[in-house]
Coordinates of C-alpha atoms in Angstrom, one line a residue:
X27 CA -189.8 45.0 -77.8
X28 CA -189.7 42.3 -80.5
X29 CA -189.1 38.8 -78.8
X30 CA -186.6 36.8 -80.7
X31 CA -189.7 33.9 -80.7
X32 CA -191.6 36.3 -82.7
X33 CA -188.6 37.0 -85.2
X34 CA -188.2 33.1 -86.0
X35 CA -191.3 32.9 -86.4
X36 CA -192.5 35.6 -88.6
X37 CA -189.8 34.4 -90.9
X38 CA -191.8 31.6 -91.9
X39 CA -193.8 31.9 -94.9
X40 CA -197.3 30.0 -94.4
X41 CA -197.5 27.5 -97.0
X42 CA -201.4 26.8 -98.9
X43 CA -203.2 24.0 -97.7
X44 CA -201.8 21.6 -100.7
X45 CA -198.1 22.6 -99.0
X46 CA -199.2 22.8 -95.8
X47 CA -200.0 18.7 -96.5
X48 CA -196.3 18.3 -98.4
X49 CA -194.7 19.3 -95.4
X50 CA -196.8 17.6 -92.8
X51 CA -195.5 14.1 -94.8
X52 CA -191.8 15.0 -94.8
X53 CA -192.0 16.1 -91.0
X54 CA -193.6 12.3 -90.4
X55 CA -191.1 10.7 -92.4
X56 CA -188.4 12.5 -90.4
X57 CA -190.1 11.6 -86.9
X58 CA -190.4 8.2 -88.0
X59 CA -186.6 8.1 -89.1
X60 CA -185.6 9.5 -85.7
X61 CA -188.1 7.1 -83.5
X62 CA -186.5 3.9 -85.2
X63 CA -183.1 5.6 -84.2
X64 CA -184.6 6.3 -81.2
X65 CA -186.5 3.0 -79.9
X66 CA -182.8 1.2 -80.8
X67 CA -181.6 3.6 -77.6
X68 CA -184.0 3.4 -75.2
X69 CA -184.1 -0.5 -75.3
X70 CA -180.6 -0.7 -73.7
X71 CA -181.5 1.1 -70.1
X72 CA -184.8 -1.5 -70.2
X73 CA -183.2 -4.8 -71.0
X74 CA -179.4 -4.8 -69.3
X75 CA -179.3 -1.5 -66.9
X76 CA -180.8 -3.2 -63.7
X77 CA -177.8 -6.1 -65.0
X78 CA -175.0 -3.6 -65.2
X79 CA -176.0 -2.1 -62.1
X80 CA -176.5 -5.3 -59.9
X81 CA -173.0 -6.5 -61.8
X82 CA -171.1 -3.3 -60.5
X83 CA -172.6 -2.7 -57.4
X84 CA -173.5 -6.7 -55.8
X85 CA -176.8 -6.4 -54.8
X86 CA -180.0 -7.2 -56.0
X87 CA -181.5 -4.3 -53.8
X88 CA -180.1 -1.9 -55.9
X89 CA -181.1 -3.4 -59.6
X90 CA -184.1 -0.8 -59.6
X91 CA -181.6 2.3 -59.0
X92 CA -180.4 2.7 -62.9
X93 CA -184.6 2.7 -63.7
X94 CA -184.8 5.2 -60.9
X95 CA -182.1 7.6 -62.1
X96 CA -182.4 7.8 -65.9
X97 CA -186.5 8.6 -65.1
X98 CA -185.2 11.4 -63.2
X99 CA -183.1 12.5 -65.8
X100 CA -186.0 11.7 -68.4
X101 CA -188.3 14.0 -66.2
X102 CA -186.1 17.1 -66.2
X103 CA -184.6 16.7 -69.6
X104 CA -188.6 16.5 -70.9
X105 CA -189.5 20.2 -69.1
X106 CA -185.9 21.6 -70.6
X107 CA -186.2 20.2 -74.0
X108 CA -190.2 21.9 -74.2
X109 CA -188.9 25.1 -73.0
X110 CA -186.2 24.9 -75.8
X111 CA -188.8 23.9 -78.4
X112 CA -191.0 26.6 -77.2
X113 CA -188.3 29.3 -77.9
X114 CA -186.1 27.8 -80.6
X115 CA -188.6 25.0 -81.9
X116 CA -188.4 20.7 -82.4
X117 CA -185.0 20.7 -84.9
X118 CA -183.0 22.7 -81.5
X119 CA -185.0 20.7 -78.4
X120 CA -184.8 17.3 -80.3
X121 CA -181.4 17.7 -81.4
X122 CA -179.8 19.0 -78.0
X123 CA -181.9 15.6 -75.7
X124 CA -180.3 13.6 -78.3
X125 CA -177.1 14.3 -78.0
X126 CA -177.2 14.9 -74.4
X127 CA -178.5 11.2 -74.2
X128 CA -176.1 9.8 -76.5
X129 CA -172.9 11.1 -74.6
X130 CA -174.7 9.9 -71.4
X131 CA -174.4 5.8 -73.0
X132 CA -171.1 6.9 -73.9
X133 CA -170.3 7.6 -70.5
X134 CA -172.8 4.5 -69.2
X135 CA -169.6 2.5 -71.4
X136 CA -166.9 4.2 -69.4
X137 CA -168.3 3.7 -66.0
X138 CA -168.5 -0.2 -67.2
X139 CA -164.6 -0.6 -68.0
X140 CA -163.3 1.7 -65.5
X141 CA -165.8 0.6 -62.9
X142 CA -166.5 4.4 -61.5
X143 CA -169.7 3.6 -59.6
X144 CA -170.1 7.4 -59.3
X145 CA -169.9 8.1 -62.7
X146 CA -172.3 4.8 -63.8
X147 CA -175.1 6.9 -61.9
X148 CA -173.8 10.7 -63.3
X149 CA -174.3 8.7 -67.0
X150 CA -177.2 6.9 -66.3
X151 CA -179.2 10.4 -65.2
X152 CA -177.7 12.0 -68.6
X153 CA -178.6 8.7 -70.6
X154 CA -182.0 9.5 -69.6
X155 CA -182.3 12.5 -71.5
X156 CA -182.7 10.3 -74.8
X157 CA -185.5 8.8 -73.6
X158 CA -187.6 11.6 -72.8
X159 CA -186.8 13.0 -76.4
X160 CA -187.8 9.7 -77.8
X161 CA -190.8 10.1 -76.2
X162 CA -191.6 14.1 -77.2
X163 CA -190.4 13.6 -80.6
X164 CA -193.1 11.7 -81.8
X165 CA -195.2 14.7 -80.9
X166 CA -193.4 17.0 -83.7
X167 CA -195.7 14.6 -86.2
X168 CA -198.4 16.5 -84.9
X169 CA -197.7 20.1 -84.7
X170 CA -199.0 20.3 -88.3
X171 CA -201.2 17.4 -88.2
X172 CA -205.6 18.2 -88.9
X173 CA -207.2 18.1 -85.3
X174 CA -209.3 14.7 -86.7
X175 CA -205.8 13.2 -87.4
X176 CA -203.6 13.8 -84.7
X177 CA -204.3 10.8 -82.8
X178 CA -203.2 8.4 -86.1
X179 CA -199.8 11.1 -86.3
X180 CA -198.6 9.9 -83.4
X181 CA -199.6 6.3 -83.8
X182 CA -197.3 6.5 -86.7
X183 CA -194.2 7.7 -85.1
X184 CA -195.4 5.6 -82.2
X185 CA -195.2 2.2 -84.1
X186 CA -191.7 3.4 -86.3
X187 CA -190.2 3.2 -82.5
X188 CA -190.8 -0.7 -82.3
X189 CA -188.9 -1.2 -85.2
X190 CA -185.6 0.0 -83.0
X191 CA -187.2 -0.8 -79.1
X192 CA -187.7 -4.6 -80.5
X193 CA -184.6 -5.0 -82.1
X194 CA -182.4 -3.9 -80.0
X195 CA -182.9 -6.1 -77.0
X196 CA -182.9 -9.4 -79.1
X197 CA -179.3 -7.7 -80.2
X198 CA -178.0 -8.1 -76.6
X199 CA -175.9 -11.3 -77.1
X200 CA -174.1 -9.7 -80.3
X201 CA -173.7 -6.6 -79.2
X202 CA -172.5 -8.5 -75.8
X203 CA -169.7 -10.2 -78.1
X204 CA -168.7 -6.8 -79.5
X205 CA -168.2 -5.3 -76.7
X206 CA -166.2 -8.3 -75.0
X207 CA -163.6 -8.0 -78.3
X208 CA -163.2 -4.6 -77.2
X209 CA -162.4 -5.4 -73.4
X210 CA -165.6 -3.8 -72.6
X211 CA -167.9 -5.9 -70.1
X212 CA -170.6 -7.6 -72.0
X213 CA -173.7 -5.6 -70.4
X214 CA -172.2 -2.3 -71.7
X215 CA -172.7 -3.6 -75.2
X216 CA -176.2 -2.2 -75.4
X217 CA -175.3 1.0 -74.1
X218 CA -173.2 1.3 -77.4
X219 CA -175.6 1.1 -80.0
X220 CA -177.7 3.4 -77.5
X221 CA -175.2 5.9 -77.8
X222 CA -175.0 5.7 -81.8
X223 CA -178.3 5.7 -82.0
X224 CA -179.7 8.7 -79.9
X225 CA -176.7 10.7 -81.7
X226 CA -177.6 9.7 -85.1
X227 CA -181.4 10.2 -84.4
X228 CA -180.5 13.6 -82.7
X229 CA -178.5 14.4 -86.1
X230 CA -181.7 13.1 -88.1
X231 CA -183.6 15.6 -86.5
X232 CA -181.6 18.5 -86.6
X233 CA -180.3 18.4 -90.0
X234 CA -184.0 17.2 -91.5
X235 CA -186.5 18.6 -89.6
X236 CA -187.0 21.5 -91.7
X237 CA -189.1 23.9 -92.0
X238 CA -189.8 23.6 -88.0
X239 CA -193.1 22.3 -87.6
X240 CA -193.4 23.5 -84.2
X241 CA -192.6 27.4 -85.4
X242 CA -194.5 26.9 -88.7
X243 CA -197.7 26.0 -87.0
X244 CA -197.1 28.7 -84.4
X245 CA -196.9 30.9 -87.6
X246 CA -199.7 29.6 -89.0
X247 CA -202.2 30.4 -85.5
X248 CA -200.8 34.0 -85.7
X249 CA -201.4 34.3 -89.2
X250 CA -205.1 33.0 -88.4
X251 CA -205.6 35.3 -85.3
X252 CA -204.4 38.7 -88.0
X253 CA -206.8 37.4 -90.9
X254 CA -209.6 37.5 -87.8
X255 CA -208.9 41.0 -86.8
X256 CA -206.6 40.1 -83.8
X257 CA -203.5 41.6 -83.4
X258 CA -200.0 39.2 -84.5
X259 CA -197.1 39.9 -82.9
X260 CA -196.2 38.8 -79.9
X261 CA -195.6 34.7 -79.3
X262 CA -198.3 33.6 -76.3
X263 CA -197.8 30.1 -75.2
X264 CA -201.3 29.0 -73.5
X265 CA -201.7 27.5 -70.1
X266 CA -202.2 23.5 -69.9
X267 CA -205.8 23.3 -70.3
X268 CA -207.4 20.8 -67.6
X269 CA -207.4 17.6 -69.9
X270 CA -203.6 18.2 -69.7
X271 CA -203.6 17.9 -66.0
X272 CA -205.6 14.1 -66.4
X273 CA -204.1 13.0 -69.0
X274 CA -200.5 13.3 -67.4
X275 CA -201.9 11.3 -64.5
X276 CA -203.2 9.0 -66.7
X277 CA -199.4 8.4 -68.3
X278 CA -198.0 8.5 -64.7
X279 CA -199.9 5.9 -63.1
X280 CA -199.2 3.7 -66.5
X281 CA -196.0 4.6 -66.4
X282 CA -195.7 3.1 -62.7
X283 CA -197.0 0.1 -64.1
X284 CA -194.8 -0.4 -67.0
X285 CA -191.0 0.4 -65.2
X286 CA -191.7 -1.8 -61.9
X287 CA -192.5 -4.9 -64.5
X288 CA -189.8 -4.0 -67.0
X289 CA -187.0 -3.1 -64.4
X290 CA -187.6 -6.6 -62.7
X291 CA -188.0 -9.0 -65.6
X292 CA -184.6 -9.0 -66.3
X293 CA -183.3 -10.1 -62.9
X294 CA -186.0 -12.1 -62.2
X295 CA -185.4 -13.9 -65.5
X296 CA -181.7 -14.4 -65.0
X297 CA -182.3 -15.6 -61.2
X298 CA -184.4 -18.0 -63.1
X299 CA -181.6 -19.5 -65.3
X300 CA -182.5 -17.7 -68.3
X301 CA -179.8 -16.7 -70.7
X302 CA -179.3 -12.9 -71.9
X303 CA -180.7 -13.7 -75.7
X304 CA -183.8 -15.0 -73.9
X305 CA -184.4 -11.8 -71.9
X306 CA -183.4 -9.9 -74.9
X307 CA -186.5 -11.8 -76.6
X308 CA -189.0 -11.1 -73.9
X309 CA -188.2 -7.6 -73.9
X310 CA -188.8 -7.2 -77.2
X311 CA -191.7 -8.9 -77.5
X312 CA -193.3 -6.5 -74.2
X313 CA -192.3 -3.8 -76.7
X314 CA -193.9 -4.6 -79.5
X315 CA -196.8 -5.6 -77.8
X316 CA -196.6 -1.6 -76.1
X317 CA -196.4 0.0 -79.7
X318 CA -197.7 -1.9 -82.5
X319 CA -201.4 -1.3 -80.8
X320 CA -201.5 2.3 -81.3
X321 CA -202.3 1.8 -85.2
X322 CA -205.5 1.0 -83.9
X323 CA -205.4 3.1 -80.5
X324 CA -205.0 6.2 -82.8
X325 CA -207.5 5.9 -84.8
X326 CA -209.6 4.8 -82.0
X327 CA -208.6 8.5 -80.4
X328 CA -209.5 10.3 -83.7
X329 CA -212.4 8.6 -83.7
X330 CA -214.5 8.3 -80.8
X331 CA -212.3 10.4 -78.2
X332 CA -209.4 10.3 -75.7
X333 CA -211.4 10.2 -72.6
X334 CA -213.3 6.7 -73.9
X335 CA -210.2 5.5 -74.9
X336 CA -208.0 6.1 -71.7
X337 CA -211.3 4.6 -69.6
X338 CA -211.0 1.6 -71.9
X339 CA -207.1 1.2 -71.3
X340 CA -207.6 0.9 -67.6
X341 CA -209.9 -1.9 -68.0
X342 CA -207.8 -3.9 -70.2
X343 CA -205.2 -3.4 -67.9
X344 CA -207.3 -4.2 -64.9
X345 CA -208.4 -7.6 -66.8
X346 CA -205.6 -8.4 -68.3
X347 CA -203.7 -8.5 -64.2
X348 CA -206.8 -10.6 -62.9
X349 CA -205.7 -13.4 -65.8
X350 CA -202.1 -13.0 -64.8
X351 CA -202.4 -14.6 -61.0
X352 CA -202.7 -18.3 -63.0
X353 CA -199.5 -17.4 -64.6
X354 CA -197.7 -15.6 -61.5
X355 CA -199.5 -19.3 -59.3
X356 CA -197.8 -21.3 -62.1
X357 CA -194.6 -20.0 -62.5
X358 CA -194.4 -20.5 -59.1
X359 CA -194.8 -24.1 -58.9
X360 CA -192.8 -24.2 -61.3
X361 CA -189.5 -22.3 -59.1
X362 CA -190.6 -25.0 -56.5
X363 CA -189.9 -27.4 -58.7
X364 CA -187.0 -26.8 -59.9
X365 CA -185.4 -25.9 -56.5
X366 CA -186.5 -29.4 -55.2
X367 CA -185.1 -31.2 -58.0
X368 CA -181.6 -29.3 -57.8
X369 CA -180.6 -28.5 -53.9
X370 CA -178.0 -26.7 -53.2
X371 CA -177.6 -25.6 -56.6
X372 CA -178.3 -21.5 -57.1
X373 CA -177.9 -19.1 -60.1
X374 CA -175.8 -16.2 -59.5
X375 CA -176.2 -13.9 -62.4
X376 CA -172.7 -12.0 -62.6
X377 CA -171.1 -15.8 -62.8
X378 CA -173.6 -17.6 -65.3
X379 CA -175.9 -20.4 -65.2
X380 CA -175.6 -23.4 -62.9
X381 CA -172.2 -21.7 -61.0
X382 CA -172.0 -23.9 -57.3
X383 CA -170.9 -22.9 -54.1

C-alpha cells in the first residue's frame, strides 16, 4: 500500500540544477526571516524567566526551574516536530513548534497577572517548544544545500538569529514599560514579544516555505536511486549513522555549559545591584558572541571537517574557563568590597536596588 509520505512526495516535480539553486536561495531567505523572528523569542526565557520565577515563587532556589522546564519542553517538542517533518515535511513541523511556543508566552503572560504558579510552569514547558523549533529550523537551509556547503547554510540562518536573540534582551526595560501600562508585571514584558514573535515566525514558515525542501530533497534521493536502477517508491528514513550519536553529545555537554551560565547571570547580576537594561545588555552581548562566529565556524566545517572543528571548540572553551578564574577572583573582591563599604544594606531583587531592612 502507497504511504501517504510517498504521495506528497512524488508530487514534487525535481527541478534542474539551475532551479534546484533558485529554490535553495528562497528556502534561506525564508529560514533567515523565521530565525530573526525566532532569536526575538527565545531571548525572553534566557534574560527574565529565572526573574519571573524567583518574583512569583520567593526563592532564589528555584530561579533555575523555568530553564529546567522549557528544556524539557524543548527536548520533546524537538523529537515531535522531526517526526512531523519526516511525514508532512518543515512548512507543517516548523509551523505547528511555532505556534505551540507562541501560545505557551501567551500563557507565560497570564500566569504573571493572575499569579497561577501552576500554570507559570504548564506555559513555561509549552513556551519551550519555540525554542527547539528555533533551533531545527535553521536546518531546513540545508535540506537542499550541496554536501561542500552545508556547514555555511546553517551559519547563515545561524547568524540571522542574533539579529532577534540580541535585540530582544536589550528591549527588556521597554518592553517592561509596556507591559506595566497594561497592568501586566514588568518581567512578563519579554514574554510578549516572545509570543508575537514565535507566531509570526511560525506563520513565516508555513505560508513561505514552499516548495518543502525537506520533501523536495526526499524527492530528489528517490529520483536518484530510480535513474540508478533502484526501485522508487516507498519513503525509508535511515538510522542515525554513528557521527549522529557524537555529535549530539557534543551539543549536550555544550549545552550544559551554556544554560547553567545563562540561567544564573541574571540573578546573580541583579543580587549585584545591576539594573534590568544592564542584564538585558550582557545577554545580548553572550549572544552575539554565541552566533556571529559561525560565519567562520561554517566555513571552517565545509572546509576542513566537523570532527577538527568540534575538537577545536572544546579547547577554546577549556582555555577560555582557565582565563576566567582572574575575572571570577576579581569580581569577588570586588562583592567584598562593596559589602564592607555598605553594611547592612542588601539588594532584594523583586523590591529594586538599595531597598533596606
Amino acid at each position: 500500500m502507497t504511504s501517504p509520505e510517498s504521495i506528497r512526495t512524488r508530487s514534487l516535480a525535481v527541478p534542474d540544477a539551475e532551479g534546484l539553486a533558485r529554490v535553495q536561495k528562497r528556502t534561506l531567505t525564508v529560514v533567515v526571516a523565521g530565525q530573526v523572528l525566532g532569536g526575538a523569542g527565545l531571548a525572553a526565557g534566557i534574560s527574565v524567566g529565572g526573574l519571573l520565577a524567583q518574583s512569583m515563587l520567593g526563592s532564589d532556589g528555584l530561579a533555575g526551574l523555568p530553564t529546567g522546564l522549557f528544556t524539557l519542553g524543548s527536548a520533546l517538542t524537538a523529537f515531535l516536530v522531526g517526526r512531523f517533518t519526516q511525514r508532512w515535511g518543515r512548512r507543517a513541523g516548523l509551523g505547528i513548534g511555532f505556534a505551540a511556543g507562541g501560545l505557551g508566552a501567551a500563557g507565560v503572560v497570564i500566569a504573571a497577572v493572575t499569579g497561577l504558579v501552576p500554570l507559570l510552569f504548564v506555559s513555561l514547558f509549552v513556551y519551550g517548544a519555540g525554542t527547539a523549533t528555533n533551533l531545527q529550523a535553521r536546518y531546513a537551509g540545508t535540506d537542499l544545500a550541496a554536501p561542500s556547503r552545508r556547514g555555511t547554510a546553517v551559519s547563515i540562518a545561524m547568524v540571522s538569529t542574533t539579529l532577534g536573540a540580541v535585540a530582544g534582551p536589550n528591549l527588556i526595560t521597554p518592553l517592561g514599560d509596556l507591559a506595566a501600562s497594561l497592568g501586566i508585571p514588568p518581567l512578563a514584558g519579554p514574554f510578549l514579544l516572545a509570543a508575537v514573535a514565535y507566531l509570526a515566525a511560525g506563520a513565516v514558515l508555513f505560508a513561505l516555505l514552499s516548495p518543502d525542501p525537506y520533501l523536495l530533497a526526499r524527492a530528489i534521493t528517490q529520483a536518484e536511486r530510480a535513474d540508478d536502477g533502484g526501485t522508487s517508491p516507498a519513503v525509508v528514513v535511515p538510522r542515525p549513522a554513528r557521527g549522529a550519536y557524537a555529535g549530539a553529545t557534543v551539543m549536550i555537554l555544550t549545552q550544559i555549559a551554556m544554560v547553567a551560565i545563562m540561567t544564573m547571570t541574571p540573578i546573580h547580576m541583579r543580587a549585584h545591584h545591576q539594573s534590568l537594561a544592564a542584564v538585558g545588555l550582557v545577554i545580548g552581548l553572550h549572544v552575539g558572541a554565541m552566533y556571529l562566529p559561525s560565519l567562520l565556524t561554517g566555513a571552517l566545517v565545509d572546509r576542513i571537517g566537523r570532527v577538527p572543528m568540534a575538537i577545536a571548540s572544546g579547547v577554546t572553551a577549556r582555555g577560555r574557563g582557565r582565563r576566567g578564574g582572574g575575572a571570577r577572583r576579581f569580581a569577588r573582591a570586588a562583592d567584598r568590597r562593596a559589602r564592607a563599604a555598605r553594611p547592612g544594606l542588601e539588594l532584594r531583587p523583586d523590591l529594586g536596588n538599595g531597598a533596606r531592612h
